[in-house]
Coordinates of C-alpha atoms in Angstrom, one line a residue:
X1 CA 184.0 29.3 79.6
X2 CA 180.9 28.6 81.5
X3 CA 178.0 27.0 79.9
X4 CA 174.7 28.7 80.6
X5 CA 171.0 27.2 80.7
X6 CA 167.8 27.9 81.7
X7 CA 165.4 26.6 84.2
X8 CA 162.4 27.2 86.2
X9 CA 163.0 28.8 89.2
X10 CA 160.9 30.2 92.6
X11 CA 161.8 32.7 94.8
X12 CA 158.6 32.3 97.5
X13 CA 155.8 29.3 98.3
X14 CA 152.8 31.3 96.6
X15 CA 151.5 29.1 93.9
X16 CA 151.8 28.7 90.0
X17 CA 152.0 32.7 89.5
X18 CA 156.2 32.1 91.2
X19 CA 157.3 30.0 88.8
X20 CA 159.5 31.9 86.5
X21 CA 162.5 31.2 83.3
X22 CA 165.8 31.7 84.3
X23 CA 169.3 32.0 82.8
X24 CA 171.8 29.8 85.3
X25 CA 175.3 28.3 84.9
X26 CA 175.4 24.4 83.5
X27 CA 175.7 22.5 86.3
X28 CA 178.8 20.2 87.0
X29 CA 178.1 16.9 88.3
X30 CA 180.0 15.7 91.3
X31 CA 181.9 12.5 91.5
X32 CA 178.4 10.5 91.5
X33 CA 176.5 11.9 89.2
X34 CA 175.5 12.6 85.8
X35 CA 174.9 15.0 83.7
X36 CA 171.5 14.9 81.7
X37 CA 170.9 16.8 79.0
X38 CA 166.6 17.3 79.3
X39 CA 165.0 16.0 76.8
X40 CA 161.4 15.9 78.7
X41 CA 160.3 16.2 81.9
X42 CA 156.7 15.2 83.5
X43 CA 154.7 16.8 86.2
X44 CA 153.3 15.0 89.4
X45 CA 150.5 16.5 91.6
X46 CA 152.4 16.3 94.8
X47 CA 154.3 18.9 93.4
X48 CA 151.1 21.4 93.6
X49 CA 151.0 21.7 97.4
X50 CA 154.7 22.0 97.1
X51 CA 154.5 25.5 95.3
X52 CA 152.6 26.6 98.5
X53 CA 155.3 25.6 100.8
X54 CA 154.7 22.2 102.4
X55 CA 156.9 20.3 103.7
X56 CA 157.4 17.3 101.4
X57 CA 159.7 17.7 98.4
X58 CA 158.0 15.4 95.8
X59 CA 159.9 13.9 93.1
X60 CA 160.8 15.6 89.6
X61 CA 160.7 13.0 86.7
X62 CA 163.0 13.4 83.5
X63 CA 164.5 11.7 80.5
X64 CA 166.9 12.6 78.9
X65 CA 171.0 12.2 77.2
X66 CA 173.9 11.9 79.4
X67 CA 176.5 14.1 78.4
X68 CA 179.1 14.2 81.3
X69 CA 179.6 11.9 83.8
X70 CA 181.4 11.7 87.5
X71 CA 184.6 10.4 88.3
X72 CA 183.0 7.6 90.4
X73 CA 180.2 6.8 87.7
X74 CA 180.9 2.9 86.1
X75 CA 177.5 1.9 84.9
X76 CA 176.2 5.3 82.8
X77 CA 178.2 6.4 80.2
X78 CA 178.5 9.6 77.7
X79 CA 175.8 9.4 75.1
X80 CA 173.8 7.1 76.8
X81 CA 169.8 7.8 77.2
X82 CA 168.3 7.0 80.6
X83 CA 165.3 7.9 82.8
X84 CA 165.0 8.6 86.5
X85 CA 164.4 11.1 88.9
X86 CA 165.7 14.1 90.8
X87 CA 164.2 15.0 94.0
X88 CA 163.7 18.9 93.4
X89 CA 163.4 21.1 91.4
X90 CA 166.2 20.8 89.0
X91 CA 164.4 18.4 86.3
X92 CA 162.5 21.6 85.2
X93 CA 165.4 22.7 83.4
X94 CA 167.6 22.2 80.1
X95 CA 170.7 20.2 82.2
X96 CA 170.3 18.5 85.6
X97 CA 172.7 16.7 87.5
X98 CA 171.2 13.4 88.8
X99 CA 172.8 10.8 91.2
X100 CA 173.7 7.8 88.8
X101 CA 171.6 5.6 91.4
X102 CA 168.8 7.1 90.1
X103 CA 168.8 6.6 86.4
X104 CA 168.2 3.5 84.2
X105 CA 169.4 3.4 80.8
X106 CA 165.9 3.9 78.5
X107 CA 164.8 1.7 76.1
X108 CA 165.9 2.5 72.4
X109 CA 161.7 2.4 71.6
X110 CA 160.6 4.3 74.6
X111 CA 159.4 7.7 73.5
X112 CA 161.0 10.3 75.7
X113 CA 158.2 11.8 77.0
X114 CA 156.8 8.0 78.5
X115 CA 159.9 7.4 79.6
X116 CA 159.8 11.2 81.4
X117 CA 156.7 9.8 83.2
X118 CA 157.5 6.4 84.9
X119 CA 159.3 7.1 88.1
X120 CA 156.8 8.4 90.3
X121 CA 153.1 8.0 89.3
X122 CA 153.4 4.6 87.2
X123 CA 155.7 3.2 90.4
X124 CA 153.6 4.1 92.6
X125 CA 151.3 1.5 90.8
X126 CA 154.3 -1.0 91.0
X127 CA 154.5 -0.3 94.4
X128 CA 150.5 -0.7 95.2
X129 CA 150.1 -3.9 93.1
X130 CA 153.1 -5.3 94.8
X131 CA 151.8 -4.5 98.0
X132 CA 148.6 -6.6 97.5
X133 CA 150.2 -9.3 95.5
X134 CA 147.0 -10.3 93.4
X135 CA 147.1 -13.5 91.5
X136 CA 145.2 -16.2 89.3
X137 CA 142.8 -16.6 92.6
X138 CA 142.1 -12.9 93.2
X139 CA 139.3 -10.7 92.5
X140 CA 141.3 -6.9 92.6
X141 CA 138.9 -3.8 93.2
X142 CA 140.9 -0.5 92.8
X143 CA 139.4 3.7 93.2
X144 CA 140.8 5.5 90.5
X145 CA 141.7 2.5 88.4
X146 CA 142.3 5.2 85.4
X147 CA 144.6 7.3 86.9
X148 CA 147.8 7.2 86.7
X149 CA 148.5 5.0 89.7
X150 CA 145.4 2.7 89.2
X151 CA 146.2 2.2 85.8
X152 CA 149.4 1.0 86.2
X153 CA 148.7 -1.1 88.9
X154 CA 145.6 -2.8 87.1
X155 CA 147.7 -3.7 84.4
X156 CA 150.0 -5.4 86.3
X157 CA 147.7 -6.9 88.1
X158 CA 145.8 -8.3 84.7
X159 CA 149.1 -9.7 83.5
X160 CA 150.0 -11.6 87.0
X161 CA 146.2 -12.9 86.0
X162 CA 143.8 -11.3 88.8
X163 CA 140.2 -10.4 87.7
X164 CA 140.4 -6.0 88.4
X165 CA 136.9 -4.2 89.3
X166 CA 138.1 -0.7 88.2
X167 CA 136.0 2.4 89.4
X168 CA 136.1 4.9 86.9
X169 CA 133.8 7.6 85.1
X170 CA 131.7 6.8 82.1
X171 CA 134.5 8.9 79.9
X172 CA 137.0 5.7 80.5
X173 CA 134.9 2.8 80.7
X174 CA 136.3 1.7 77.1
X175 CA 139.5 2.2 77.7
X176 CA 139.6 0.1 80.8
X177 CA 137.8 -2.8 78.9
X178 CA 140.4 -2.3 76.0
X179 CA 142.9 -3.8 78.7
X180 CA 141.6 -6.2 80.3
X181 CA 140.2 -4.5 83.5
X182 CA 135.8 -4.4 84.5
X183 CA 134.7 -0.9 84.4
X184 CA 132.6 -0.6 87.6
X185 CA 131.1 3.3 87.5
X186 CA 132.0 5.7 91.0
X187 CA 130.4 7.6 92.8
X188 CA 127.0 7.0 94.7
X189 CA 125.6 3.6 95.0
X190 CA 129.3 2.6 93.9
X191 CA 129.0 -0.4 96.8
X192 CA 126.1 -2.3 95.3
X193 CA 127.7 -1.9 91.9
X194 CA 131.0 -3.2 92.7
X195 CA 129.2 -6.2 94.7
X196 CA 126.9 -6.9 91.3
X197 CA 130.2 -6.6 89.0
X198 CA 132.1 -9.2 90.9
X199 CA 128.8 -11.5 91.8
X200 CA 129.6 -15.3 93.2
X201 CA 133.2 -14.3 93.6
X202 CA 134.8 -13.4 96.9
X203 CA 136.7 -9.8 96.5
X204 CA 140.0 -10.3 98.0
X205 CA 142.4 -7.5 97.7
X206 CA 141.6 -3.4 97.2
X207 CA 144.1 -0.7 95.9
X208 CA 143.3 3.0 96.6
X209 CA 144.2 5.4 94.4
X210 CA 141.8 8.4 95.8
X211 CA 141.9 8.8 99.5
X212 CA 138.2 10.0 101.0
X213 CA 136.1 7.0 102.3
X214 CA 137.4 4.3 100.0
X215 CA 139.6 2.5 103.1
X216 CA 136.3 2.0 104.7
X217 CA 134.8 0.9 101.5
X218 CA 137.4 -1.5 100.7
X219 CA 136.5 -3.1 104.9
X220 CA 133.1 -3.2 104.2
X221 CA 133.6 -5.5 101.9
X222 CA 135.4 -8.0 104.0
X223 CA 138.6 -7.8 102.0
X224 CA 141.7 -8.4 104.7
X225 CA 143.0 -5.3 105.7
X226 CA 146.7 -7.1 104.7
X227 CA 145.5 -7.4 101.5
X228 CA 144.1 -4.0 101.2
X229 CA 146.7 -0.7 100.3
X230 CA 146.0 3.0 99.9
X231 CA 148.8 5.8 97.7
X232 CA 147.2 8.8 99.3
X233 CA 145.3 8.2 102.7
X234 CA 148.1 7.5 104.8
X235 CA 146.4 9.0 107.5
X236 CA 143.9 6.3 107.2
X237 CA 146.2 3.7 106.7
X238 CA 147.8 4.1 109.8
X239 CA 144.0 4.1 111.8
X240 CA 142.9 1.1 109.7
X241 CA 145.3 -1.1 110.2
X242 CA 146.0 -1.2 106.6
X243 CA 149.2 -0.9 103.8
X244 CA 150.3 2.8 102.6
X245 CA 153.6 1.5 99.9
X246 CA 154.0 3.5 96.8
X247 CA 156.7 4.9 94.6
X248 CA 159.4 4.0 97.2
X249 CA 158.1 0.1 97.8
X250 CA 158.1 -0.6 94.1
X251 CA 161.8 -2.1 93.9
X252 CA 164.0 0.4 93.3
X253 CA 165.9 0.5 90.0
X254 CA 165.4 -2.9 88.5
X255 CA 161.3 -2.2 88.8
X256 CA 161.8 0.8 87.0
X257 CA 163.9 -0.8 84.1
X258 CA 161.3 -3.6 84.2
X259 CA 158.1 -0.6 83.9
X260 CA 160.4 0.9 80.7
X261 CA 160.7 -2.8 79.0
X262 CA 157.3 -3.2 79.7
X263 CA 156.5 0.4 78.4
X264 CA 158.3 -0.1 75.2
X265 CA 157.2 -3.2 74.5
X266 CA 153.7 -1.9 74.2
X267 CA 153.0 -4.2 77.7
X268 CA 151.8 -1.5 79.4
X269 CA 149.8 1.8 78.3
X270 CA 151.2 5.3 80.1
X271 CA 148.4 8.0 78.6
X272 CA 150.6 11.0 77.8
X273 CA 148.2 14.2 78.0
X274 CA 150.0 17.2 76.8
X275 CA 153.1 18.8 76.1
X276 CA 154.6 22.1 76.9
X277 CA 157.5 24.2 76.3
X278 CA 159.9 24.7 79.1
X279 CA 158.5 28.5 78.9
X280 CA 155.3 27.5 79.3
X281 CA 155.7 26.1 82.8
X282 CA 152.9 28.0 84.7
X283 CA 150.2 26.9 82.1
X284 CA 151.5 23.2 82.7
X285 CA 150.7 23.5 85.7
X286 CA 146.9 25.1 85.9
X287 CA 146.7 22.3 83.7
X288 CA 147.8 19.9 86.0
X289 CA 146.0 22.1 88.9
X290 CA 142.2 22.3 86.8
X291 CA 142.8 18.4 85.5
X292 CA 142.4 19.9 82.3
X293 CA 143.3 17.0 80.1
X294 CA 143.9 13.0 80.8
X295 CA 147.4 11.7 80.9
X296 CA 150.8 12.5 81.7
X297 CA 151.8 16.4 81.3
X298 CA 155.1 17.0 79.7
X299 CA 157.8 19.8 79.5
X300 CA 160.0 19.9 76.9
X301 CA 162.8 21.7 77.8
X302 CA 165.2 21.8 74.4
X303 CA 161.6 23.2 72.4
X304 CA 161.7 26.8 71.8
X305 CA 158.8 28.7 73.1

């Protein structure tokens, strides 16, 4: 007998106001894959243009129990927890099946709903970080250092001992101090601020986590444009002469296990914002949409509306 589920489904590219609960059959996963049972699933803001029909299909980030596997599948078992990614929109649902190359097996302390949120946003912070390579010799300046990109990648970057210059608003100045990184206030006069914060020391690498004017920024303060790596302005990048790596320059699977260790081990800090009912899709998303809360936003698909 067929197994039924539901899931969040679209029928046209016009915004939040599509997205709609559905009844569908379980799906069966193919020789490849497995099949997750949903235990949360977090949003990422390149899905927003996505609902309005662009042409990228960003990922779709979920955690969750395995409870059938493929023929072909050796390393993911029945039972087992894992994390990963699905590149649609399936994770929005209460079963997915996912590729087993792109699951890791979760961490037995890893809350579900952190481990929900690592794949894309917090490696795209692996990826930046990695793409600059700061060290015990660096000063680090990154735009939107408390977002979910910058704060990953600052945290790395504290631990692989860099000084971090983090722009950020006055509402996350303590919070960046709390790990490690030097609050430097955005917006105008930014410049001279991060010049003052750093002082006698030479700035030598730049991540941007923003887009706008911060590649120019980042130039005018003699940083190498090697040494110098932007998540959004890709445009830019290309013009500049600088880096554009993210989620998919990170290192694959065994970066993403490392970012859960490091998660679990309380290493590294992954706000999580808000939670929401499967049901409650389109008011996850004019959350996500009107930035109405800080963090990671959630759906839970086994909660009852």
């Amino acid at each position: 007998m067929e197994t039924a589920m539901h899931a969040v489904r679209y029928d046209r590219f016009a915004g939040i106001d599509e997205l709609y609960l559905d009844e569908l059959p379980a799906p069966t996963p193919v020789a490849d894959e497995v099949l997750v049972q949903v235990e949360a699933a977090a949003l990422n803001p390149g899905a927003l243009p996505a609902l309005h029909g662009s042409s990228f299909t960003p990922n779709r980030d979920l955690a969750g129990r395995v409870i059938a596997v493929g023929a072909e599948v050796v390393d993911v078992a029945v039972g087992d927890e894992v994390l990963g990614w699905v590149q649609s929109w399936d994770a929005h649902a209460e079963q997915v099946a996912v590729p087993a190359t792109q699951v890791v097996i979760k961490p037995a302390r890893l809350s579900w709903d952190i481990a929900a949120s690592l794949a894309t946003t917090p490696m795209a912070g692996v990826g930046a970080w990695k793409a600059v390579t700061p060290g015990a010799d660096d000063v680090l300046v990154i735009s939107g250092a408390s977002g979910g990109v910058g704060l990953v990648a600052a945290q790395y970057a504290v631990r692989s001992g860099a000084r971090v210059l983090g722009l950020t608003s006055s509402r996350h100045i303590e919070l960046l101090r709390r790990l490690g990184i030097e609050p430097v206030l955005y917006g105008e006069g930014e410049t001279g601020r991060i010049r003052a914060a750093a002082g006698a020391q030479t700035m030598t690498a730049f991540i941007d986590a923003v887009g706008g004017n911060y590649l120019d920024l980042a130039l005018s303060l003699d940083i190498d444009p090697d040494r110098i790596n932007t998540v959004v302005d890709y445009p830019g990048a290309r013009d500049k002469g600088v880096k554009a790596l993210g989620t998919r320059d990170a290192g694959g699977l065994p970066a993403l296990a490392e970012l859960a260790e490091r998660a679990a081990s309380d290493d590294l800090l992954v706000p999580i914002g808000a939670t929401y009912a499967l049901s409650d899709v389109r008011a996850a998303y004019r959350a996500l949409r009107d930035r109405q809360v800080y963090g990671k936003i959630v759906l839970h698909p086994q909660e009852a509306a």
